[in-house]
CSV table of N, CA, C and O in Angstrom, one decimal:
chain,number,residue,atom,x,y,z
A,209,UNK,N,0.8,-1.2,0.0
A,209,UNK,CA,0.0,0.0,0.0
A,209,UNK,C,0.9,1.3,0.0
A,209,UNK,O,0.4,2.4,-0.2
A,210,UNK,N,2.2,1.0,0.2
A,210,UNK,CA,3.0,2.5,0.0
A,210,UNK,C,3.5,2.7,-1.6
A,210,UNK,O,4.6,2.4,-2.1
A,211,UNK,N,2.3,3.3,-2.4
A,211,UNK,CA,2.7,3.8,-3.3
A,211,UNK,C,3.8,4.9,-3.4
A,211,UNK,O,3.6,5.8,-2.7
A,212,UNK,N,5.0,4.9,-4.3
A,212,UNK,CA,5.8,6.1,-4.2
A,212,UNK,C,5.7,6.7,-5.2
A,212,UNK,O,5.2,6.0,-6.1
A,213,UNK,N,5.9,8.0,-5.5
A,213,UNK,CA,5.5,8.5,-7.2
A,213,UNK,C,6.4,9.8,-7.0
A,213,UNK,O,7.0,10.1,-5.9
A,214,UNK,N,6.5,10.5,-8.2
A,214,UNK,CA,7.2,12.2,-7.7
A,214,UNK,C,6.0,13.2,-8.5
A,214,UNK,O,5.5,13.2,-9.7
A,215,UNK,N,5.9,14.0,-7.6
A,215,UNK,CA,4.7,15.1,-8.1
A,215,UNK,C,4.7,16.2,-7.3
A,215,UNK,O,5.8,16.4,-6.8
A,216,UNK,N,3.6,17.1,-7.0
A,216,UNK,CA,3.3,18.3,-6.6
A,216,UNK,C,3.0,17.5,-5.2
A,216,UNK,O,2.3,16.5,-5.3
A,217,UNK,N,3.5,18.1,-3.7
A,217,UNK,CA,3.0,18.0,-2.8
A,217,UNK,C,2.0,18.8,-2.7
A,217,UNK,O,2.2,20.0,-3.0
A,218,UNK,N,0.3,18.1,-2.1
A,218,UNK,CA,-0.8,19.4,-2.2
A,218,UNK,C,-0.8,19.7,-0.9
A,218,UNK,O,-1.9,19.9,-0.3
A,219,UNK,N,0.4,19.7,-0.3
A,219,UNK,CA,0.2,20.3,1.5
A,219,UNK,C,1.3,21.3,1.3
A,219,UNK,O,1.0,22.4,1.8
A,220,UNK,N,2.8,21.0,0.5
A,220,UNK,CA,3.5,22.6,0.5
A,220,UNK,C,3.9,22.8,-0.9
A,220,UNK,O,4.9,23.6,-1.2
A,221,UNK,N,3.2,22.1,-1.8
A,221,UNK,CA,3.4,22.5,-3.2
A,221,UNK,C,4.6,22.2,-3.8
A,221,UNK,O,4.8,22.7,-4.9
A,222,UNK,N,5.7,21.2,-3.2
A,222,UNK,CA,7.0,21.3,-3.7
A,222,UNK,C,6.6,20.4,-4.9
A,222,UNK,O,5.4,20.1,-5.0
A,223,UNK,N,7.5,20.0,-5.8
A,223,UNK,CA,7.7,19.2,-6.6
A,223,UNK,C,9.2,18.0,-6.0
A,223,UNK,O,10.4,18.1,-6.3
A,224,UNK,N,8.7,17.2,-5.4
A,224,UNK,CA,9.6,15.9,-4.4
A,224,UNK,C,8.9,14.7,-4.8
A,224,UNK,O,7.9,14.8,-5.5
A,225,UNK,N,9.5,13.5,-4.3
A,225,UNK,CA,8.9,12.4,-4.5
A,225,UNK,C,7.8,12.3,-3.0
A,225,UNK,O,8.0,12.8,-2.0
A,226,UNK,N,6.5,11.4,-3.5
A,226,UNK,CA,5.4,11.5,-2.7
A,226,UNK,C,5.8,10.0,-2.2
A,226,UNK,O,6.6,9.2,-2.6
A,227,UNK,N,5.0,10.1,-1.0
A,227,UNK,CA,4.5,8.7,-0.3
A,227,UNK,C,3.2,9.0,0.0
A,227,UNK,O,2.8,10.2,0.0
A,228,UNK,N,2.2,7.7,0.5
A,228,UNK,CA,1.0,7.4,0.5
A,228,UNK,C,0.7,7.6,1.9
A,228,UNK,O,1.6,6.9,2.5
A,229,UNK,N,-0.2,8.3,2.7
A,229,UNK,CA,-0.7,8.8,3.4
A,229,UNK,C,-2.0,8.3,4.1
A,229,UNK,O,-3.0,9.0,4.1
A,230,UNK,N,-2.0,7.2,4.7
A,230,UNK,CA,-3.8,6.7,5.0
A,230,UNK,C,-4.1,8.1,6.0
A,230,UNK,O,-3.5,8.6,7.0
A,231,UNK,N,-5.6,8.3,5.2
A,231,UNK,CA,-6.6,9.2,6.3
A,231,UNK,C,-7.1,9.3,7.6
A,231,UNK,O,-7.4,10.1,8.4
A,232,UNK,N,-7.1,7.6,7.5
A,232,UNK,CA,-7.2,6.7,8.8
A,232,UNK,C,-6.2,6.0,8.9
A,232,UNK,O,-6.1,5.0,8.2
A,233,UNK,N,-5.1,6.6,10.0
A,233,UNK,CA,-4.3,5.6,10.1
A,233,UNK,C,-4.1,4.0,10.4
A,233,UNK,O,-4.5,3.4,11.3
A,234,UNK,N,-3.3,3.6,9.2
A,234,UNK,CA,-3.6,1.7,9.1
A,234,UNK,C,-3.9,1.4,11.1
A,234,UNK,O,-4.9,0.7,11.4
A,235,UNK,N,-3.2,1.8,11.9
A,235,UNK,CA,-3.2,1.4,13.1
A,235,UNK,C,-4.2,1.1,14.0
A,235,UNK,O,-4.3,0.5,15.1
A,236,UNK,N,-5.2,1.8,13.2
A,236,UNK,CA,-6.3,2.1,13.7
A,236,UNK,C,-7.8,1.1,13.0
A,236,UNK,O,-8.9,1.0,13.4
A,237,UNK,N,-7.1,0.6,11.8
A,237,UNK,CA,-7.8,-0.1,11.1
A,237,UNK,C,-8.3,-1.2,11.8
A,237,UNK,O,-9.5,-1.4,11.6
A,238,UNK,N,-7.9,-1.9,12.5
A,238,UNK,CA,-7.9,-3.1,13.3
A,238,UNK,C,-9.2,-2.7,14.7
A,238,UNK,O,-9.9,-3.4,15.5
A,239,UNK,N,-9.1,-1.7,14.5
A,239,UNK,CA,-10.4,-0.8,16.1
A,239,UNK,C,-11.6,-1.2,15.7
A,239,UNK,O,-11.9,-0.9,14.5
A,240,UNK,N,-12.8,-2.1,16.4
A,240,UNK,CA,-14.1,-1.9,16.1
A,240,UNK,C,-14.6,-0.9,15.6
A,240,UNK,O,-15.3,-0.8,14.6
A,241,UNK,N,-14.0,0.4,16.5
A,241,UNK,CA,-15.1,1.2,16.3
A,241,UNK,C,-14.7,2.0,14.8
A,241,UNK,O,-15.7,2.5,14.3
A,242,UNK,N,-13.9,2.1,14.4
A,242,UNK,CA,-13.6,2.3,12.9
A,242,UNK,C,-13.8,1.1,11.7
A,242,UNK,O,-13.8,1.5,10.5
A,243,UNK,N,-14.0,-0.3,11.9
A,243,UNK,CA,-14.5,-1.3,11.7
A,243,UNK,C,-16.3,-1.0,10.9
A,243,UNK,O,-16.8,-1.0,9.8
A,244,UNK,N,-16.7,-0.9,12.0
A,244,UNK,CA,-18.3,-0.5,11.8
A,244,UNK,C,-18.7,0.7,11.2
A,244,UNK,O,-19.6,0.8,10.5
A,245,UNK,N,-17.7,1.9,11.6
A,245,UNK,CA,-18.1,3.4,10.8
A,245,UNK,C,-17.6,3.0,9.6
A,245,UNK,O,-18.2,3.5,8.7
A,246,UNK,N,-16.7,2.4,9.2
A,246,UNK,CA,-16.1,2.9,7.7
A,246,UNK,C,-16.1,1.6,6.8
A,246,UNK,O,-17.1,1.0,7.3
A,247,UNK,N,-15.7,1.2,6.1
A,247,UNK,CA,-15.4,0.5,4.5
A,247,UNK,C,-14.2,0.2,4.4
A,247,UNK,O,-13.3,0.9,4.7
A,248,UNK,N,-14.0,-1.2,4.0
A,248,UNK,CA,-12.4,-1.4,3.9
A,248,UNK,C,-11.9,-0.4,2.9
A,248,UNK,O,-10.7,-0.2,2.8
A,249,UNK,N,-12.8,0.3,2.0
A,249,UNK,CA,-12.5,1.0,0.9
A,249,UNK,C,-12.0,2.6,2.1
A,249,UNK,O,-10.9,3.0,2.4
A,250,UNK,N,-12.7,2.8,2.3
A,250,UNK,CA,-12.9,4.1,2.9
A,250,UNK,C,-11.5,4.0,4.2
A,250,UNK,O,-10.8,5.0,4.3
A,251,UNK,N,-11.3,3.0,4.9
A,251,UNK,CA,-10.0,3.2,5.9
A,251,UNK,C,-8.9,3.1,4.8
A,251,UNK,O,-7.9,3.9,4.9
A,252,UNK,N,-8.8,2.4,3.8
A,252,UNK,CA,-7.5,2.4,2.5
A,252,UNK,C,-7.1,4.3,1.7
A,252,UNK,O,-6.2,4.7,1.0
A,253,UNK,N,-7.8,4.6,2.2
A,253,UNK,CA,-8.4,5.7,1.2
A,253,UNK,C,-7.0,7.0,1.6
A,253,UNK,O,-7.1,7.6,2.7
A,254,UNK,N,-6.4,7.2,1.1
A,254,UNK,CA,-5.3,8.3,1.1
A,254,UNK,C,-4.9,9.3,0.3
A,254,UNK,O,-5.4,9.8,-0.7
A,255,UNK,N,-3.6,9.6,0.8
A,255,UNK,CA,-3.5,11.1,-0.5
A,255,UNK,C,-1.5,10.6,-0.3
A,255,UNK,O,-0.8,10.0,0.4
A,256,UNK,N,-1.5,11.7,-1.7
A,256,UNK,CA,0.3,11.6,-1.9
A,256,UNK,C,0.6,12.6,-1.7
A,256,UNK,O,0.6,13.6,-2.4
A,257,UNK,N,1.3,12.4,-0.1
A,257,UNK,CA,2.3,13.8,0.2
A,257,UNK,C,3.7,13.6,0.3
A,257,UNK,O,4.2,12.5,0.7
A,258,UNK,N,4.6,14.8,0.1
A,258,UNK,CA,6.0,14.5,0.5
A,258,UNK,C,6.5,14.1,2.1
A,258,UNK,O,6.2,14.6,3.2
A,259,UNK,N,7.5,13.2,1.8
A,259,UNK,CA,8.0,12.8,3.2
A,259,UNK,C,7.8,13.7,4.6
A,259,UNK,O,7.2,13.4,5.6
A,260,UNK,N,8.3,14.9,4.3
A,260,UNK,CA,8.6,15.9,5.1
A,260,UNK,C,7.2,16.2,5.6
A,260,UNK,O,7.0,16.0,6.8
A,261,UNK,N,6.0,16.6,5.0
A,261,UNK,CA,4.9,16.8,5.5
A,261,UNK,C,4.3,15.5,6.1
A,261,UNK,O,3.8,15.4,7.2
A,262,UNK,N,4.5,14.6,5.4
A,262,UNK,CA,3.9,13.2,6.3
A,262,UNK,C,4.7,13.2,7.3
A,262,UNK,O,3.8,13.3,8.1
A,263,UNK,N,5.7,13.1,7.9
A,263,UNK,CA,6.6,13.1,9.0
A,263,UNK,C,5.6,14.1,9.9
A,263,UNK,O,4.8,13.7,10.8
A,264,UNK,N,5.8,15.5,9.7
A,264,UNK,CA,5.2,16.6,10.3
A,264,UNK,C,3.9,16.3,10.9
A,264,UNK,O,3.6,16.5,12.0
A,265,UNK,N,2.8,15.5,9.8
A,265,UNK,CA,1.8,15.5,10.5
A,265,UNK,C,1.5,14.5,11.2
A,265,UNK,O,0.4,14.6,11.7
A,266,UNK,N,2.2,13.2,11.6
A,266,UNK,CA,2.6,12.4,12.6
A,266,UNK,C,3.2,12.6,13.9
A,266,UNK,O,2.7,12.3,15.0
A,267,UNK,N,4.3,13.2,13.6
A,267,UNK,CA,4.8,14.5,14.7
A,267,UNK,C,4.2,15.1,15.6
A,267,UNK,O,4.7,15.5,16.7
A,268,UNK,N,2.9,15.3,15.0
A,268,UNK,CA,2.3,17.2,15.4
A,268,UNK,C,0.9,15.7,16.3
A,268,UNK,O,0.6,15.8,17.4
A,269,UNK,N,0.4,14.7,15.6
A,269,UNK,CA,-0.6,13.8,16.2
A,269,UNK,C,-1.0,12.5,16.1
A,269,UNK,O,-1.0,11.7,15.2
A,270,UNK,N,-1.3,12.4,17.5
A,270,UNK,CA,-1.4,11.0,17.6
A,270,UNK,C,-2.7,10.3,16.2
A,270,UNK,O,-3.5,10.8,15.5
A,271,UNK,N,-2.1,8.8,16.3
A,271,UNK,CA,-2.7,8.1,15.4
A,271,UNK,C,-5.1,8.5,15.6
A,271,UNK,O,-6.0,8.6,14.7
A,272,UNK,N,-5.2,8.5,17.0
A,272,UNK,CA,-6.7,8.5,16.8
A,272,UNK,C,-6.4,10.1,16.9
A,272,UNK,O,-7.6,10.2,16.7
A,273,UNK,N,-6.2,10.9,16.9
A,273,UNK,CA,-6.4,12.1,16.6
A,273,UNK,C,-6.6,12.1,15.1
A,273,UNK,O,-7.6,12.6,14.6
A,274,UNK,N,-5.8,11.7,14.5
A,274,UNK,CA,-5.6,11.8,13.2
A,274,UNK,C,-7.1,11.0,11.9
A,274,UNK,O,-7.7,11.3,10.9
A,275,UNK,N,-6.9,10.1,12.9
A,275,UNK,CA,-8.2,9.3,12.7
A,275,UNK,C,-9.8,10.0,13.0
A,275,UNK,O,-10.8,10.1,12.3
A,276,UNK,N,-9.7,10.3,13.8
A,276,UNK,CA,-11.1,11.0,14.2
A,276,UNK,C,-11.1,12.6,13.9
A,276,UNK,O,-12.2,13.1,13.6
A,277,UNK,N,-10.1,13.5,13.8
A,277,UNK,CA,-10.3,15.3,13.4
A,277,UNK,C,-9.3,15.3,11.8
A,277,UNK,O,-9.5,16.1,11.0
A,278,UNK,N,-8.5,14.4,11.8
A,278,UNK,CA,-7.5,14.9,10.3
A,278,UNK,C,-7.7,13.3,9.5
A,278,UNK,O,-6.8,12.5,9.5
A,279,UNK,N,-9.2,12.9,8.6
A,279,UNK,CA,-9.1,12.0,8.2
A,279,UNK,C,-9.7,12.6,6.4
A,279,UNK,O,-10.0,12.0,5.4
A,280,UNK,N,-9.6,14.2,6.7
A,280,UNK,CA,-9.8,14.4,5.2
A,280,UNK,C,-8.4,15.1,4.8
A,280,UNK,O,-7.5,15.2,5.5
A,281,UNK,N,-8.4,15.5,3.3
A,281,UNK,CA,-7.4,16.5,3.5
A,281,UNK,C,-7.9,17.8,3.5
A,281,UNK,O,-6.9,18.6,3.2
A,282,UNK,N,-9.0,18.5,3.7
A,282,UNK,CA,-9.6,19.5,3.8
A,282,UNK,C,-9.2,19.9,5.1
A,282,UNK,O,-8.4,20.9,5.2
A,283,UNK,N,-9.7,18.9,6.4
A,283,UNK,CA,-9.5,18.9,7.7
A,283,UNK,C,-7.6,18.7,7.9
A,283,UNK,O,-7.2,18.6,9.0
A,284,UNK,N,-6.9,18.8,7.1
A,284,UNK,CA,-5.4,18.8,7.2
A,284,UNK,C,-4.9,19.9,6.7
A,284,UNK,O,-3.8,20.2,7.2
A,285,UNK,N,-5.3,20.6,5.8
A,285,UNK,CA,-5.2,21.8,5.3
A,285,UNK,C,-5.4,22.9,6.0
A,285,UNK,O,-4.5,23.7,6.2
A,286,UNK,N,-6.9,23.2,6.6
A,286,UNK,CA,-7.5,23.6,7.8
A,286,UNK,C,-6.8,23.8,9.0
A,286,UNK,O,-7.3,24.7,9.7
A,287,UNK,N,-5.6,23.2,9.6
A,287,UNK,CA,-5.1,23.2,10.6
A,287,UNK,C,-4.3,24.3,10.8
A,287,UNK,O,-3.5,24.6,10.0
A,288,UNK,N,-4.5,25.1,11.8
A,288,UNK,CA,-3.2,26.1,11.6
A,288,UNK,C,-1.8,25.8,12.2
A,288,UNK,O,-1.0,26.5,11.7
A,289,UNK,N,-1.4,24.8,13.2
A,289,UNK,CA,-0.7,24.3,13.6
A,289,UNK,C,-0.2,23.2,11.9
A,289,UNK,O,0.9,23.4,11.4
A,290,UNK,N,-0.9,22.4,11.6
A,290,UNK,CA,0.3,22.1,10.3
A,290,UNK,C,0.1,22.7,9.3
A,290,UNK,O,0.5,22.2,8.2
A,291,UNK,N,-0.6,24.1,9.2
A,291,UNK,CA,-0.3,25.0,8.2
A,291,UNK,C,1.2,25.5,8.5
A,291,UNK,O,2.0,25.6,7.6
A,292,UNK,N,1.5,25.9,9.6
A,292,UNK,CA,2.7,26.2,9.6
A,292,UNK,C,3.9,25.5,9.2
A,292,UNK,O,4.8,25.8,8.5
A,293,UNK,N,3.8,24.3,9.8
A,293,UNK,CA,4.3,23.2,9.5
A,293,UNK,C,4.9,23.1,8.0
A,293,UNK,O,6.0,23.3,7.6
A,294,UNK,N,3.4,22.7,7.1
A,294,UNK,CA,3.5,22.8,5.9
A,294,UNK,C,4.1,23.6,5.1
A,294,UNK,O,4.8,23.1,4.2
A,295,UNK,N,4.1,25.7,5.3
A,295,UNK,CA,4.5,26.6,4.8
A,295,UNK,C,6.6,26.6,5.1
A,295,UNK,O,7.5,27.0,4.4
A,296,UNK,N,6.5,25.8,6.5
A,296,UNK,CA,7.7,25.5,6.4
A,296,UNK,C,8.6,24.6,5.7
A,296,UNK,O,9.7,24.9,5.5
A,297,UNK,N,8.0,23.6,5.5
A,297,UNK,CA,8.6,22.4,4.6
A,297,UNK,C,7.9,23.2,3.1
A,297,UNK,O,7.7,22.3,2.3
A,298,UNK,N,7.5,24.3,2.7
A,298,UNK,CA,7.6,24.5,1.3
A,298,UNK,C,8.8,26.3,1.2
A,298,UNK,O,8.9,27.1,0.3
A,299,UNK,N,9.5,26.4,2.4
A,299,UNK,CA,10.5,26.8,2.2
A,299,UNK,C,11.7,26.2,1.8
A,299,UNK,O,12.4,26.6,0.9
A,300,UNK,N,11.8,25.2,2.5
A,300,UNK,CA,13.3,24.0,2.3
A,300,UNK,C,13.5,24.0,0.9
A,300,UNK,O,12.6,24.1,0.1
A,301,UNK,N,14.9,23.8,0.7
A,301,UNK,CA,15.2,23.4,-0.7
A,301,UNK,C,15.1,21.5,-1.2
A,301,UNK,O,15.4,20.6,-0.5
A,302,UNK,N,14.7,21.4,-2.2
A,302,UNK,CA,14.8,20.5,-2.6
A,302,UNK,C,15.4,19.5,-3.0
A,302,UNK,O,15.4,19.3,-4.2
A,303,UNK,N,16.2,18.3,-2.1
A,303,UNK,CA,17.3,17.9,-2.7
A,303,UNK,C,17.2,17.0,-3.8
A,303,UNK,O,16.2,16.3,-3.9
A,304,UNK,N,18.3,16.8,-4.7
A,304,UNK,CA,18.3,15.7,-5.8
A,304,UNK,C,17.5,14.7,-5.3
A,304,UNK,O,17.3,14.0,-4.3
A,305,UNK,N,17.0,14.9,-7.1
A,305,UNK,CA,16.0,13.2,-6.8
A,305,UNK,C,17.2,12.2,-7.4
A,305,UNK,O,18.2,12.3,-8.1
A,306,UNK,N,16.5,10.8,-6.5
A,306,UNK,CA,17.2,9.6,-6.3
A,306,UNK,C,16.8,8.8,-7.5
A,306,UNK,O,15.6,8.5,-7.6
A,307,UNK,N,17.9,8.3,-8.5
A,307,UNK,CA,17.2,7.8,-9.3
A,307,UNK,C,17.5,5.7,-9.3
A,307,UNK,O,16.9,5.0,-10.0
């Protein structure tokens, strides 16, 4: 399930290689109570961000936080705590991609 690809990060806009991001984190997949609310489709369901922002928004919260208030990317965007975050990792330079 860890797709990697290189594209536009839509959290700080860089152009880096992406990794796969579950909305619901996998960890949590195993919980009844996310069992019953959701879809195997719907806990799979993610977005492709660069390392640096996935790192950040792990960092910044725990796995059921993440799950229950940051399971969209609207609701991740929205944050002003990893908006900062984000506007900072779309200062960094970008190093060589690995081929």
């Amino acid at each position: 399930m860890n797709k990697k690809n290189y594209g536009q990060c839509p959290l700080c806009n860089r152009e880096v290689d992406l990794t796969f991001h579950h909305l619901i984190p996998r960890k949590m997949h195993r919980r009844k109570r996310f069992q019953k609310e959701y879809t195997k489709q719907q806990l799979n369901q993610g977005i492709n961000i660069c390392r640096s922002c996935h790192r950040g928004i792990h960092k910044t919260y725990d796995e059921m936080t993440l799950a229950s208030q940051f399971n969209t990317l609207n609701a991740i965007l929205n944050d002003e705590t990893l908006q900062r975050h984000f506007g900072w990792v779309g200062r960094q330079r970008v190093g060589k991609r690995k081929t």
